[in-house]
Coordinates of C-alpha atoms in Angstrom, one line a residue:
Chain A
M1 CA 70.9 155.6 179.7
R2 CA 74.5 154.8 180.6
R3 CA 76.8 157.4 179.9
R4 CA 80.1 156.0 177.7
T5 CA 82.9 155.6 179.7
N6 CA 86.4 155.8 178.5
N7 CA 86.6 152.0 178.4
D8 CA 83.9 152.2 176.0
M9 CA 85.4 154.6 173.9
K10 CA 88.5 152.7 173.8
R11 CA 86.7 149.5 172.8
A12 CA 85.0 151.2 170.0
G13 CA 88.1 152.7 168.9
Y14 CA 89.7 149.1 168.8
R15 CA 86.8 147.6 167.1
R16 CA 87.1 150.3 164.3
G17 CA 90.9 149.6 164.2
F18 CA 90.4 146.1 163.9
S19 CA 88.1 146.4 160.9
L20 CA 91.0 148.7 159.1
I21 CA 93.4 145.7 159.5
E22 CA 90.7 143.3 158.5
A23 CA 90.2 145.2 155.5
M24 CA 94.0 145.7 154.9
V25 CA 94.8 141.6 155.3
A26 CA 91.7 141.0 152.8
G27 CA 93.0 143.6 150.4
A28 CA 96.5 142.0 150.5
L29 CA 95.0 138.6 150.3
L30 CA 93.0 139.4 147.2
A31 CA 96.0 141.2 145.7
T32 CA 98.0 137.9 146.3
S33 CA 95.4 136.0 144.9
V34 CA 94.7 138.2 141.8
V35 CA 98.7 138.0 141.3
G36 CA 98.5 134.1 141.8
L37 CA 95.5 133.9 139.5
V38 CA 97.0 135.8 136.5
S39 CA 100.3 133.6 136.7
F40 CA 98.3 130.6 136.8
V41 CA 96.1 131.6 133.9
Y42 CA 99.3 132.4 132.0
V43 CA 101.2 129.1 133.0
N44 CA 98.0 127.2 132.0
F45 CA 97.6 129.2 128.8
Q46 CA 101.2 128.2 128.0
M47 CA 100.8 124.7 128.9
T48 CA 97.5 124.4 126.6
N49 CA 99.4 126.1 123.7
N50 CA 102.2 123.6 124.2
S51 CA 99.8 120.7 124.4
T52 CA 98.3 121.7 121.2
N53 CA 101.7 122.2 119.4
M54 CA 102.7 118.8 120.7
T55 CA 99.9 116.9 119.4
T56 CA 99.9 118.6 116.0
A57 CA 103.6 118.4 115.7
S58 CA 103.6 114.6 116.3
A59 CA 100.7 114.3 113.7
A60 CA 102.8 116.3 111.1
A61 CA 105.9 114.4 111.8
R62 CA 103.9 111.0 111.5
S63 CA 103.1 112.3 108.1
E64 CA 106.6 112.7 107.3
I65 CA 107.8 109.6 108.4
E66 CA 105.2 107.7 106.5
R67 CA 106.0 109.8 103.4
I68 CA 109.5 108.4 103.7
R69 CA 108.6 105.2 104.2
L70 CA 106.3 105.3 101.2
A71 CA 109.3 106.4 98.9
G72 CA 111.1 103.3 100.3
F73 CA 114.8 102.6 101.0
A74 CA 116.3 103.2 97.8
N75 CA 114.3 106.4 97.0
A76 CA 114.3 108.4 100.0
A77 CA 116.5 111.4 99.2
E78 CA 119.5 111.6 101.1
G79 CA 119.9 115.0 102.9
S80 CA 117.3 117.4 104.6
S81 CA 114.1 118.9 103.2
T82 CA 111.5 121.2 105.2
D83 CA 107.9 121.2 104.9
Y84 CA 105.7 123.9 106.2
Y85 CA 102.3 122.9 108.0
D86 CA 99.5 125.3 108.9
S87 CA 98.0 125.3 112.4
T88 CA 95.7 122.4 111.7
G89 CA 98.9 120.3 110.7
S90 CA 97.0 118.7 107.8
Y91 CA 99.1 116.7 105.1
P92 CA 100.6 117.6 102.8
G93 CA 102.6 120.6 104.0
S94 CA 104.2 123.1 101.6
A95 CA 107.6 123.3 100.4
T96 CA 107.6 126.9 100.9
Q97 CA 106.9 129.1 103.9
T98 CA 103.8 131.1 103.7
A99 CA 101.8 133.5 106.2
S100 CA 99.8 130.6 107.6
S101 CA 102.8 128.4 108.2
V102 CA 103.1 127.5 111.8
Y103 CA 105.3 124.5 111.9
A104 CA 108.4 123.7 110.1
V105 CA 108.8 120.2 109.6
Q106 CA 112.3 119.2 108.7
T107 CA 113.2 115.5 107.7
T108 CA 116.9 114.5 107.5
V109 CA 117.9 111.2 106.0
T110 CA 121.5 110.2 106.5
S111 CA 123.0 106.7 105.5
D112 CA 126.1 105.3 107.3
L113 CA 127.1 103.6 103.9
L114 CA 127.0 105.6 100.4
N115 CA 127.7 104.6 96.8
G116 CA 128.3 108.4 95.7
T117 CA 125.3 110.3 96.7
S118 CA 123.1 107.0 96.9
P119 CA 122.7 105.0 99.7
A120 CA 124.7 101.6 99.3
T121 CA 122.5 98.2 99.7
G122 CA 123.9 97.4 103.0
A123 CA 123.2 100.8 104.4
L124 CA 121.2 101.8 107.5
R125 CA 119.5 105.0 106.9
T126 CA 118.7 107.2 109.8
V127 CA 115.4 109.3 109.3
C128 CA 115.2 112.5 111.8
V129 CA 111.9 114.5 111.7
S130 CA 112.0 117.5 113.8
V131 CA 109.2 120.0 114.2
S132 CA 109.8 123.6 115.2
L133 CA 107.5 126.7 115.6
V134 CA 108.3 129.1 112.8
S135 CA 107.4 131.8 114.9
S136 CA 110.2 131.3 117.5
G137 CA 112.4 128.4 115.8
S138 CA 112.0 126.1 119.1
V139 CA 111.6 122.6 118.5
V140 CA 108.5 121.1 119.8
Y141 CA 109.0 117.4 118.8
Q142 CA 111.8 115.1 117.4
T143 CA 111.2 111.6 116.2
Y144 CA 113.8 109.2 114.7
T145 CA 113.4 106.0 112.8
A146 CA 115.7 103.9 110.4
L147 CA 115.3 102.3 106.9
A148 CA 117.1 99.2 105.9
S149 CA 117.0 97.2 102.1
G150 CA 114.4 94.9 102.5
G151 CA 113.1 96.3 106.0
V152 CA 109.7 97.5 107.2
Chain B
M1 CA 69.2 150.9 171.3
Y2 CA 73.0 150.9 172.1
R3 CA 72.6 147.1 172.6
N4 CA 71.3 146.6 168.9
K5 CA 74.6 148.5 167.5
K6 CA 76.6 146.6 169.6
Y7 CA 75.0 143.2 168.4
R8 CA 75.3 144.3 164.6
R9 CA 79.1 145.4 165.2
S10 CA 79.6 141.9 166.6
A11 CA 78.1 140.4 163.6
T12 CA 80.0 142.2 161.1
R13 CA 83.2 142.1 162.6
G14 CA 85.5 139.9 160.3
G15 CA 82.8 139.5 157.7
V16 CA 85.1 141.0 155.2
L17 CA 88.0 138.7 155.8
I18 CA 85.9 135.6 156.0
T19 CA 84.0 136.3 152.8
T20 CA 87.5 137.0 151.0
L21 CA 88.8 133.9 152.6
V22 CA 85.4 131.9 151.1
I23 CA 85.7 133.4 147.7
S24 CA 89.5 132.7 147.9
T25 CA 89.0 128.9 148.8
I26 CA 86.2 128.5 146.2
V27 CA 88.1 130.2 143.4
A28 CA 91.6 128.1 144.5
S29 CA 89.5 125.0 144.5
M30 CA 88.3 125.7 141.0
L31 CA 91.8 126.7 139.8
A32 CA 93.1 123.6 141.4
G33 CA 90.6 121.5 139.4
L34 CA 91.4 123.5 136.1
G35 CA 95.1 123.0 136.9
T36 CA 94.7 119.4 137.3
L37 CA 92.6 119.1 134.1
L38 CA 95.3 121.1 132.0
S39 CA 98.1 119.1 133.7
S40 CA 96.3 115.8 132.6
Y41 CA 96.0 117.4 129.1
Y42 CA 99.6 118.5 129.1
S43 CA 101.1 114.9 130.2
R44 CA 98.6 113.3 127.9
S45 CA 100.3 115.6 125.0
V46 CA 103.8 114.2 126.2
N47 CA 102.6 110.7 126.5
E48 CA 101.1 110.9 122.8
M49 CA 104.3 112.3 121.4
N50 CA 106.4 109.4 123.2
Y51 CA 103.8 106.9 122.0
A52 CA 104.5 107.9 118.4
S53 CA 108.1 108.1 118.8
A54 CA 108.2 104.5 120.3
I55 CA 106.8 103.0 117.2
N56 CA 109.3 104.8 114.9
L57 CA 112.2 103.6 117.4
A58 CA 110.6 99.9 117.5
D59 CA 110.6 100.0 113.6
A60 CA 113.9 101.4 113.4
G61 CA 115.0 98.5 115.7
V62 CA 113.5 95.7 113.2
N63 CA 115.4 97.4 110.3
Y64 CA 118.5 97.6 112.4
E65 CA 118.5 93.9 112.9
I66 CA 117.5 93.1 109.2
R67 CA 120.4 95.2 108.1
K68 CA 122.9 93.7 110.9
I69 CA 121.8 89.8 109.9
S70 CA 121.9 90.5 106.2
A71 CA 125.6 91.5 106.5
N72 CA 126.2 88.6 108.7
A73 CA 123.5 86.3 110.0
S74 CA 125.8 85.1 112.7
S75 CA 125.9 88.5 114.4
A76 CA 122.0 88.3 115.1
D77 CA 120.7 89.7 118.5
L78 CA 119.1 86.6 120.6
P79 CA 116.7 87.0 123.5
G80 CA 119.3 85.6 125.9
S81 CA 118.1 84.6 129.6
T82 CA 118.0 87.9 131.3
T83 CA 114.7 90.3 131.2
P84 CA 114.3 92.5 129.5
L85 CA 115.2 90.3 126.5
G86 CA 117.4 91.4 123.5
S87 CA 120.0 93.9 123.0
L88 CA 119.6 97.4 124.2
V89 CA 120.7 100.2 121.2
S90 CA 120.7 103.7 121.9
F91 CA 119.2 105.5 118.7
G92 CA 118.2 109.2 118.1
N93 CA 116.5 110.8 121.0
G94 CA 115.5 107.3 122.4
S95 CA 116.5 103.5 122.4
F96 CA 115.3 99.9 121.2
R97 CA 115.8 96.4 122.2
V98 CA 115.8 93.9 119.5
Y99 CA 116.1 90.4 119.1
C100 CA 115.5 87.5 116.6
T101 CA 113.4 84.2 117.6
M102 CA 112.1 81.3 115.5
A103 CA 108.7 81.8 114.0
D104 CA 107.0 80.9 117.6
G105 CA 108.3 84.3 118.7
T106 CA 110.0 83.0 122.0
T107 CA 112.8 80.5 121.0
S108 CA 116.3 81.6 120.2
W109 CA 116.7 82.0 116.3
D110 CA 118.8 79.1 115.0
K111 CA 120.3 81.5 112.3
S112 CA 119.4 79.3 109.4
T113 CA 115.7 78.7 109.8
S114 CA 113.6 80.7 107.4
P115 CA 110.6 82.5 108.0
F116 CA 111.4 83.8 111.4
C117 CA 110.6 86.6 113.8
I118 CA 112.3 89.9 114.7
I119 CA 110.9 91.5 118.0
A120 CA 112.0 95.1 118.5
T121 CA 110.6 97.3 121.5
G122 CA 110.9 100.9 121.0
I123 CA 111.5 103.0 124.3
S124 CA 110.9 106.9 124.5
G125 CA 110.6 108.7 127.7
S126 CA 108.4 106.4 129.9
V127 CA 106.7 104.8 127.0
S128 CA 107.6 101.4 125.3
R129 CA 106.1 99.8 122.2
T130 CA 106.9 96.4 121.0
V131 CA 106.4 95.1 117.5
Q132 CA 106.9 91.5 115.9
I133 CA 107.7 90.9 112.3
S134 CA 108.1 88.0 110.2
A135 CA 111.5 88.0 108.3
A136 CA 112.7 85.6 105.8
S137 CA 115.7 84.9 103.8
S138 CA 115.5 86.5 100.1
S139 CA 114.9 84.2 97.3
G140 CA 115.5 86.4 94.8
G141 CA 111.7 86.4 93.5
G142 CA 111.7 87.0 90.0
G143 CA 115.2 88.0 89.8
T144 CA 116.3 85.3 87.8
A145 CA 114.1 85.7 85.0
G146 CA 114.9 86.3 81.5
L147 CA 112.9 89.4 81.2
F148 CA 112.0 91.9 84.4
A149 CA 110.1 95.2 84.1
I150 CA 110.3 97.2 87.1
V151 CA 107.7 99.6 86.4
S152 CA 105.8 98.0 83.6
G153 CA 106.2 95.9 80.3
T154 CA 104.1 95.5 77.5
M155 CA 103.8 93.0 74.7
S156 CA 102.3 93.4 71.4
G157 CA 102.5 91.2 68.4
S158 CA 103.8 87.4 69.0
P159 CA 106.9 87.5 70.7
D160 CA 108.7 84.4 71.8
V161 CA 109.9 84.2 75.5
N162 CA 111.7 80.9 76.0
G163 CA 112.0 81.5 79.9
S164 CA 110.0 83.5 82.4
I165 CA 109.1 86.9 82.5
A166 CA 108.6 89.0 86.1
T167 CA 107.7 92.5 87.4
D168 CA 107.5 94.6 90.4
G169 CA 104.8 96.6 88.4
T170 CA 102.4 95.6 85.5
L171 CA 102.3 93.5 82.6
D172 CA 100.2 94.0 79.6
F173 CA 100.0 91.6 76.9
N174 CA 98.1 92.9 73.7
G175 CA 99.1 90.1 71.3
M176 CA 99.8 86.4 71.6
P177 CA 103.2 85.9 73.2
N178 CA 104.5 82.4 73.6
I179 CA 106.0 82.2 76.9
T180 CA 107.6 79.1 78.0
G181 CA 108.6 79.8 81.6
D182 CA 106.3 81.4 84.1
V183 CA 105.0 84.8 84.8
I184 CA 106.3 86.2 88.2
F185 CA 104.9 88.9 90.1
D186 CA 106.9 90.4 92.9
G187 CA 105.8 92.4 95.4
P188 CA 102.0 93.9 96.6
S189 CA 101.8 96.0 93.3
A190 CA 102.6 93.8 90.7
R191 CA 99.6 92.8 88.6
Y192 CA 98.2 92.1 85.1
I193 CA 97.0 95.0 82.9
N194 CA 95.8 92.3 80.3
P195 CA 96.9 88.6 80.9
P196 CA 98.2 87.0 77.9
G197 CA 95.1 85.8 75.6
C198 CA 95.7 82.2 75.3
G199 CA 97.9 79.5 76.6
A200 CA 98.5 81.6 79.7
P201 CA 101.6 80.5 81.6
S202 CA 101.5 79.7 85.2
T203 CA 101.6 82.9 87.7
I204 CA 103.9 83.2 90.6
S205 CA 103.3 85.8 93.3
N206 CA 106.0 86.7 95.6
P207 CA 105.4 89.0 98.6
N208 CA 108.4 91.2 98.1
A209 CA 109.3 93.3 95.3
V210 CA 112.7 92.8 93.8
S211 CA 115.0 95.6 94.2
W212 CA 117.5 96.5 91.4
P213 CA 120.2 98.8 91.8
T214 CA 120.2 101.9 89.2
V215 CA 123.1 101.7 86.5
S216 CA 124.8 104.6 88.5
N217 CA 124.9 102.6 91.4
V218 CA 126.1 99.5 89.7
A219 CA 129.0 101.5 88.2
L220 CA 129.8 103.0 91.8
S221 CA 130.0 99.7 93.2
L222 CA 132.4 98.7 90.9
F223 CA 134.4 101.9 90.3
P224 CA 134.1 103.6 94.0
A225 CA 134.4 107.2 94.4
T226 CA 137.1 107.2 96.3
G227 CA 141.0 106.4 95.8
A228 CA 142.3 105.6 92.5
T229 CA 138.8 105.4 90.7
A230 CA 137.5 108.8 91.9
P231 CA 135.2 110.3 90.8
G232 CA 134.2 107.0 90.4
G233 CA 131.1 105.3 88.4
L234 CA 130.1 106.5 85.1
A235 CA 132.2 109.8 85.5
Y236 CA 135.3 107.7 85.9
L237 CA 134.6 105.5 83.1
A238 CA 133.9 108.5 80.9
T239 CA 137.6 109.3 80.9
H240 CA 139.1 105.7 81.7
N241 CA 137.8 103.1 79.3
D242 CA 138.9 100.5 76.7
N243 CA 137.1 102.6 73.6
L244 CA 140.7 102.5 71.8
L245 CA 140.7 98.5 72.2
A246 CA 137.8 98.4 69.7
V247 CA 138.3 97.5 66.0
P248 CA 138.2 100.1 64.6
P249 CA 139.0 102.3 67.7
I250 CA 136.1 104.3 68.9
L251 CA 137.2 107.9 68.9
G252 CA 135.5 109.7 71.4
T253 CA 132.2 108.2 73.0
T254 CA 129.8 107.9 70.1
I255 CA 129.2 105.3 67.5
S256 CA 127.4 105.9 64.3
L257 CA 127.0 103.3 62.0
S258 CA 125.0 102.8 58.3
G259 CA 125.3 100.5 55.4
S260 CA 127.0 97.4 56.3
S261 CA 129.7 98.9 58.8
T262 CA 130.7 97.2 62.0
V263 CA 132.7 97.7 64.9
S264 CA 134.0 95.0 66.9
L265 CA 134.4 95.4 70.7
V266 CA 137.1 93.4 72.2
G267 CA 137.5 91.8 75.4
K268 CA 140.5 91.5 77.5
P269 CA 141.5 89.5 80.7
G270 CA 139.8 91.2 83.7
G271 CA 137.2 92.5 81.4
S272 CA 137.2 95.5 79.2
N273 CA 134.7 98.7 79.7
Y274 CA 133.3 100.6 77.0
Y275 CA 131.7 103.9 77.7
L276 CA 129.2 105.5 75.0
T277 CA 127.1 108.5 75.2
S278 CA 125.1 107.3 72.1
L279 CA 125.0 104.6 69.4
T280 CA 123.1 104.5 66.2
A281 CA 123.2 101.7 63.8
S282 CA 120.9 101.3 60.6
G283 CA 120.5 99.0 57.7
N284 CA 122.9 96.0 58.1
S285 CA 125.4 97.7 60.1
G286 CA 126.0 96.6 63.6
I287 CA 128.6 95.9 66.3
T288 CA 130.3 92.5 67.4
F289 CA 131.7 91.4 70.4
N290 CA 135.1 89.6 70.5
N291 CA 135.1 88.3 74.2
L292 CA 137.5 85.5 73.4
L293 CA 140.1 87.2 75.8
G294 CA 137.5 88.2 78.7
P295 CA 134.3 89.6 79.4
I296 CA 132.9 92.8 77.6
T297 CA 130.8 95.7 79.5
V298 CA 129.3 98.5 77.6
W299 CA 128.3 101.5 79.5
V300 CA 125.9 104.1 78.2
G301 CA 125.8 107.4 79.9
P302 CA 125.8 110.0 81.5
A303 CA 123.1 109.3 84.1
G304 CA 119.8 111.1 82.8
G305 CA 121.5 111.7 79.6
S306 CA 119.7 111.8 76.4
G307 CA 121.8 110.3 73.9
T308 CA 120.3 107.8 71.3
F309 CA 121.0 104.0 71.9
T310 CA 119.8 102.0 69.1
L311 CA 121.5 98.4 68.5
T312 CA 120.6 96.2 65.6
G313 CA 122.3 93.3 66.9
G314 CA 125.5 92.1 68.4
T315 CA 126.8 88.6 68.2
A316 CA 129.4 87.6 70.8
T317 CA 132.1 85.0 69.9
V318 CA 131.9 83.2 73.1
K319 CA 127.9 82.5 74.4
M320 CA 127.2 83.1 77.9
A321 CA 125.7 79.5 78.0
T322 CA 129.4 78.4 76.9
D323 CA 131.2 80.6 79.4
P324 CA 129.6 82.8 81.8
T325 CA 133.0 84.4 82.6
K326 CA 133.0 86.0 79.3
A327 CA 129.9 87.6 79.6
V328 CA 128.8 90.7 77.5
R329 CA 126.6 93.1 79.5
I330 CA 125.2 96.2 78.3
Y331 CA 124.1 99.0 81.0
V332 CA 122.1 101.9 79.9
A333 CA 121.9 104.9 82.2
T334 CA 120.3 107.4 79.9
T335 CA 116.8 108.2 80.3
S336 CA 116.0 108.5 76.9
G337 CA 115.7 104.8 76.3
A338 CA 117.1 102.3 74.3
S339 CA 116.2 100.5 71.0
L340 CA 116.8 96.8 69.7
T341 CA 115.8 96.5 66.3
G342 CA 116.7 94.4 63.3
K343 CA 116.9 90.8 62.6
S344 CA 120.4 89.8 63.9
E345 CA 121.1 88.3 67.2
L346 CA 122.2 89.8 70.3
D347 CA 124.1 88.0 72.8
A348 CA 124.0 90.2 75.9
G349 CA 122.4 90.9 78.9
V350 CA 120.8 94.5 78.7
Y351 CA 120.2 96.5 81.8
N352 CA 118.3 99.7 81.6
V353 CA 117.4 100.7 85.3
T354 CA 117.5 104.5 85.9
G355 CA 114.8 104.8 88.6
G356 CA 111.8 104.2 86.6
T357 CA 111.9 106.6 83.8
S358 CA 113.6 104.9 80.8
T359 CA 112.0 102.4 78.2
L360 CA 113.7 99.7 76.6
A361 CA 112.0 99.1 73.2
M362 CA 112.4 95.8 71.3
S363 CA 110.9 95.5 67.9
G364 CA 111.6 94.0 64.5
N365 CA 112.6 90.2 64.5
S366 CA 115.3 90.5 66.7
S367 CA 116.7 87.3 68.8
I368 CA 118.0 88.2 72.2
Y369 CA 120.2 85.5 73.8
G370 CA 120.6 86.9 77.3
T371 CA 118.6 88.9 79.8
V372 CA 116.7 92.1 79.7
I373 CA 116.1 94.2 82.9
A374 CA 114.4 97.6 82.5
D375 CA 112.5 100.2 84.4
K376 CA 109.9 99.7 81.4
F377 CA 110.0 97.4 78.2
T378 CA 107.8 97.3 75.1
F379 CA 107.8 94.5 72.8
S380 CA 106.6 94.7 69.3
G381 CA 106.9 92.5 66.4
N382 CA 108.3 88.9 66.6
T383 CA 111.3 89.2 68.7
T384 CA 112.4 86.2 70.5
V385 CA 113.8 86.1 73.8
N386 CA 116.1 83.2 74.9
A387 CA 116.5 83.9 78.5
T388 CA 119.9 83.0 80.0
S389 CA 120.2 83.8 83.6
G390 CA 123.2 84.9 85.6
Y391 CA 124.0 88.3 83.8
F392 CA 122.7 90.5 86.9
T393 CA 121.9 90.3 90.3
P394 CA 119.3 92.2 92.2
S395 CA 120.0 94.1 95.4
G396 CA 119.1 92.3 98.7
V397 CA 119.5 88.4 97.1
G398 CA 121.1 86.3 99.9
N399 CA 119.8 88.9 102.5
Y400 CA 117.1 89.1 104.7
L401 CA 113.8 90.8 104.1
Y402 CA 110.5 91.9 105.9
N403 CA 108.0 89.0 105.1
N404 CA 104.9 91.3 105.1
A405 CA 103.6 90.3 108.8
W406 CA 103.9 93.2 111.3
V407 CA 102.3 93.3 114.6
E408 CA 102.2 95.2 117.8
K409 CA 102.4 93.1 120.8
N410 CA 101.2 95.3 123.6
G411 CA 99.7 98.7 123.9
M412 CA 100.7 101.7 126.1

C-alpha cells in the first residue's frame, strides 16, 4: 500500500474545504431563494387580494349605477350617499356600516344646472361611484356616468 | 480501498450545490408559472374594471349629446372626416367620443331628421366600448291630453271626457266613462288595470314616458332662488303674492267659505299670483276668477304640506278658449291631495304634481273646462271634463329623447 504523501494530504484538505464552500454557497442560495419566495408569495397574495377587491368593487359599483339609472334623471337624489357591501358585494348594500362591511360604495350625483335643490330640465347630472375598502379607506374602483333628461 | 474512497469523494463533489440549484430551478419555474397566472388574473381584473367603466362613459357620452342638442340642435357633434370619429370629451377618470348620424349610422346628421343615431365610445384605460342609440325629437306624447295621470288614474261612475286621457302609469275604468278622444299610454310602464267597459276609445302607445316637473320646480323656474326673487319658488310666493288683490282681500294664506259666500280672485296685467295653504268651501260657496285684466295663478303650498284644498268650482270671466293669455292655473304642491266637488263649473287648469304621492279627487257633477295633470286622480260621479290644452307643458318637449334602441357596436 502506498504511503500518503504531503501532496495527497493537501489534496484531501482542498476537497474538504471545497465541500464547506459548496455548502456555504448552497446555503446562501437557499436563503436568497427563501427570501425571494416569501416576497413573491406576499406580492402574489396582495395581487390576488387586489384582483378580488377590484372584481367585487366593479360589481358593486355597477349595481349602484343601475340603481341611479332606475331612479331616473328627475328622481336621483342630488348629493352623496354611502352604502356598505359585504365581501360578496351582493346587492343591495346596507345604509349602515356593520361588522361584515368590507366595501363602502359612495355615490355622488351633481348637476350643472339646478332649480333650488332639484336638477333643472336642461341639466347634465354627473354620477360618480367610488368604492373603497372599509378597513383602510383606500379607493379600489371609481367610475363615472352622466344622466340627461330624456336620455338613456 | 483507497481508489473506492477517491471515487466516492469524486462522485459527491458539488452534489449539494447541484441539488440546490436543481431544486431552486424547479421551484423558480413553478413560481414563474404561478406568477404569470396571478399576473394574468390581475390584469384581467384591471381590464374588467376598465370594461365596466367604458360602458358607463359611453352612456355618459350619449346623455351628454342628448343634453347638448336639446339645448341647441345646431351644436350637435358630427362624425367629421378624421378617425377616430366625433368629438373627444374628458369626463371623470376617462373620456368619450360622441357624434350624431342619420339612422344609417354613418352619414352625418342633418340636424332636422328624426329619428337619428347617437354613437358614443367610452374610453377607460386601454379599453374602449362603443354604443349606438336611436334618438328622436320629443313629440310630447300625451302631454296635450286633457287628463294626465302620472302614476294612476281611476274612473268610476259615468264621467264624460271630451278629449283624451293619458298616463305614464295605469288607468283603471270601473264604470262606464264616455271618452271622445284617445287613451294615450306613454312609456313602457303605462297600461290598463281595467279598460273601459264599452265603446272603448282608441289607444295610442308612445315609447317614452312624459316627464312633468313638480309644482316646486315650476315655481322655482318662474321665481328663481337667486336675485330679487330669493329664496325663490313657493317660499318666495308665500311672502310675495297678490292675496290682498282678491275681493274681499285674503288676509293670510287660508280661505274658508261656507253658505253662499264667495271670493273673487282678480287678475292683473302680467299675471297675479295667489298663495294659499288651505282652501275649504262648502254648500254654495266658492271662488270665482275675474281674469279680465290678466292671467291668474293660484299656488297651494308648501311643498309636501297637508293643508286642505277643496274647490267647489270656479268660473272665469274669460275662458281659456277665448283668450289663452288670461288663463287660470291652479298649482297644488301639498301632498294631502285636492278635491274638486260640487255642481259648479271650473274654468282652470289644475296641476297637482308632487313626485308621485298626491291624489286629485273629482266627484259630484262638476264640470271642468281645462286640463288636469296629477300624480294620481280619481273620478267618481258624473264629472264632465271638457279638455282644453295649452295650460301646462311637460319637461323635454321640443327636445331630443332616447328612442328605446340601444346597441353595443363592438366588444372588448
